[in-house]
Amino acid sequence: MEGIELSIFDQKRRIDSDELERFISDNKMHLDTILSGESAYADSLGWMDPDQWAGEEALSGIIAKANEVRESSDVFVLIGVGGSNQAARAAISAFQKSGPEILYAGNNLSPHYMNRLLEHLEGKSVYLNVIAKNFETLEPGICFRILRQYLEKRYGAQAAGRIAVTGTRGSSLNRLADDNGYTFFCFPEDIGGRYSALSDVGLFPMAVAGIDIADMVQGAKAMSEKLHSTPASENMALKYAACRNLLLKKGYCLEMLACFEPRFQFFGKWWTQLFAESEGKDDKGLFPVTVSYSEDLHSIGQYVQLGRKMIFETFLDVIDKDSSLPIQSDDKKDYFDYLNCKDLWDINKAALNATIDAHSEGGIPCLKISVPRLDEFYFGQLIYMFEFACYLSGKILGVNPFDQPGVEDYKINMFKRLGKV
Ligand code: PA5
């Protein structure tokens, strides 16, 4: 297999191939507009050229600081919420093999969680990275204050050397860093949180976890070149965006990203955030959810197979076997002998293919995105492909894929309740 591929399993022909072809051709203009560099969204498109914010110089600065943190920390606390931490968390949970324990904070307001975290930090060498584009967000703001005070109490003047902040230039977070001697990383102004994986925002915490961020950026660049040069009729991002929108028009209003690999668990959360915040507006949009199969086949699988026909699935499948566990024969009678000598990898694959067959036969349209290997290079490709497809899909849907006015509404109410002036 040469690269990432998209295939469709749709035994009840919910998407007719001629209809899909027509839909792709009717929406080709959106791809053309994107490729010609759209001025309307110029202030949100910094992620489109990975070299702009993740060039060689940027990467070597990130890696140097990350190595320093790796050498001297037991625990690295990543403070951020939404787009500010999802991509790093997705990559770290998929790939971390060494380095400090990484904990997440500033993504909830639970005092119980914070107290447990503070207890856990005792006696360990702690470093912090707070990430916020708009340093008014309550969760990271309050959490940073609590953990900053904790570090100051423990380390005195040395605390500053243990704090890295990632914010926009000129922001209050930038001033806080300058005034107190914290390391400063740049949150690009022309990239929104959920598109920020391949900038300082996502890459610094990933590098602390020992992830090969250069390979990840290479992957994103390879995908960028592919999507910029492949004609509309074969362009995977356009095909994916077209399938989603066509299915939505036919009443399939919920897309489920389904993975049989637990390493993708937090990638699913990143993907959910990307599409929910980008498309859920103006009374439109697919509702994106993620499931962890095979576990969720024993719960949600029932609904998918026989419940209301409003769901379609997008499966993520890894092709190269990167882990193997043959099932040994056993002299106790447990009635699982039909699995003797079979590899757990192949059993998992059988479950995936059986699920696609059953769901597709049951009238659930199934898309499958096959990834040659689960490594940094292809992870970078997936991130770029989904971001590009999300931009395209938002345009087909007729919404602005880069704003989030709905998220602001609750904040206004909450700030009022909390007496913010
Ligand atoms: O994608 C987005 O824009 C949002 O999810 C933000 O990343 C999230 O709300 C956090 O915002 P901030 O970094 O300003 O704290």
PDB file of C-alpha atoms and ligand atoms in Angstrom, residues 81-84 131-135 137 140 187 192-194 273 277 404 407 411, ligand 1:
ATOM      1  CA  VAL A  81      -8.199  22.878  26.764  1.00  0.00           C
ATOM      2  CA  GLY A  82      -9.821  22.037  23.447  1.00  0.00           C
ATOM      3  CA  GLY A  83      -7.632  22.746  20.465  1.00  0.00           C
ATOM      4  CA  SER A  84      -4.792  23.724  22.775  1.00  0.00           C
ATOM      5  CA  ILE A 131      -1.105  26.775  26.246  1.00  0.00           C
ATOM      6  CA  ALA A 132      -3.790  29.351  25.464  1.00  0.00           C
ATOM      7  CA  LYS A 133      -4.470  31.380  22.372  1.00  0.00           C
ATOM      8  CA  ASN A 134      -6.879  33.623  24.155  1.00  0.00           C
ATOM      9  CA  PHE A 135      -5.684  33.739  27.741  1.00  0.00           C
ATOM     10  CA  THR A 137     -10.239  30.824  28.913  1.00  0.00           C
ATOM     11  CA  PRO A 140      -6.276  26.879  31.753  1.00  0.00           C
ATOM     12  CA  PHE A 187       0.760  30.319  19.319  1.00  0.00           C
ATOM     13  CA  GLY A 192      -7.066  28.443  15.502  1.00  0.00           C
ATOM     14  CA  GLY A 193      -6.645  25.944  18.350  1.00  0.00           C
ATOM     15  CA  ARG A 194      -8.123  22.938  16.613  1.00  0.00           C
ATOM     16  CA  GLN A 273     -13.259  18.579  18.264  1.00  0.00           C
ATOM     17  CA  GLU A 277     -16.402  23.113  16.360  1.00  0.00           C
ATOM     18  CA  GLN A 404     -16.754  29.055  17.078  1.00  0.00           C
ATOM     19  CA  VAL A 407     -18.556  28.324  22.350  1.00  0.00           C
ATOM     20  CA  LYS A 411     -18.520  31.868  28.285  1.00  0.00           C
TER      21      LYS A 411
HETATM   22  O1  PA5 B   1     -10.205  25.271  18.360  1.00  0.00           O
HETATM   23  C1  PA5 B   1     -10.462  26.204  19.070  1.00  0.00           C
HETATM   24  O2  PA5 B   1     -10.376  27.376  18.685  1.00  0.00           O
HETATM   25  C2  PA5 B   1     -10.884  26.013  20.516  1.00  0.00           C
HETATM   26  O3  PA5 B   1     -11.140  24.681  20.765  1.00  0.00           O
HETATM   27  C3  PA5 B   1      -9.793  26.487  21.448  1.00  0.00           C
HETATM   28  O4  PA5 B   1      -8.604  25.807  21.142  1.00  0.00           O
HETATM   29  C4  PA5 B   1     -10.150  26.257  22.891  1.00  0.00           C
HETATM   30  O5  PA5 B   1     -11.359  26.862  23.184  1.00  0.00           O
HETATM   31  C5  PA5 B   1      -9.063  26.808  23.821  1.00  0.00           C
HETATM   32  O6  PA5 B   1      -8.857  28.154  23.587  1.00  0.00           O
HETATM   33  P1  PA5 B   1      -7.635  28.943  24.176  1.00  0.00           P
HETATM   34  O7  PA5 B   1      -6.385  28.384  23.604  1.00  0.00           O
HETATM   35  O8  PA5 B   1      -7.845  30.339  23.746  1.00  0.00           O
HETATM   36  O9  PA5 B   1      -7.679  28.756  25.677  1.00  0.00           O
END
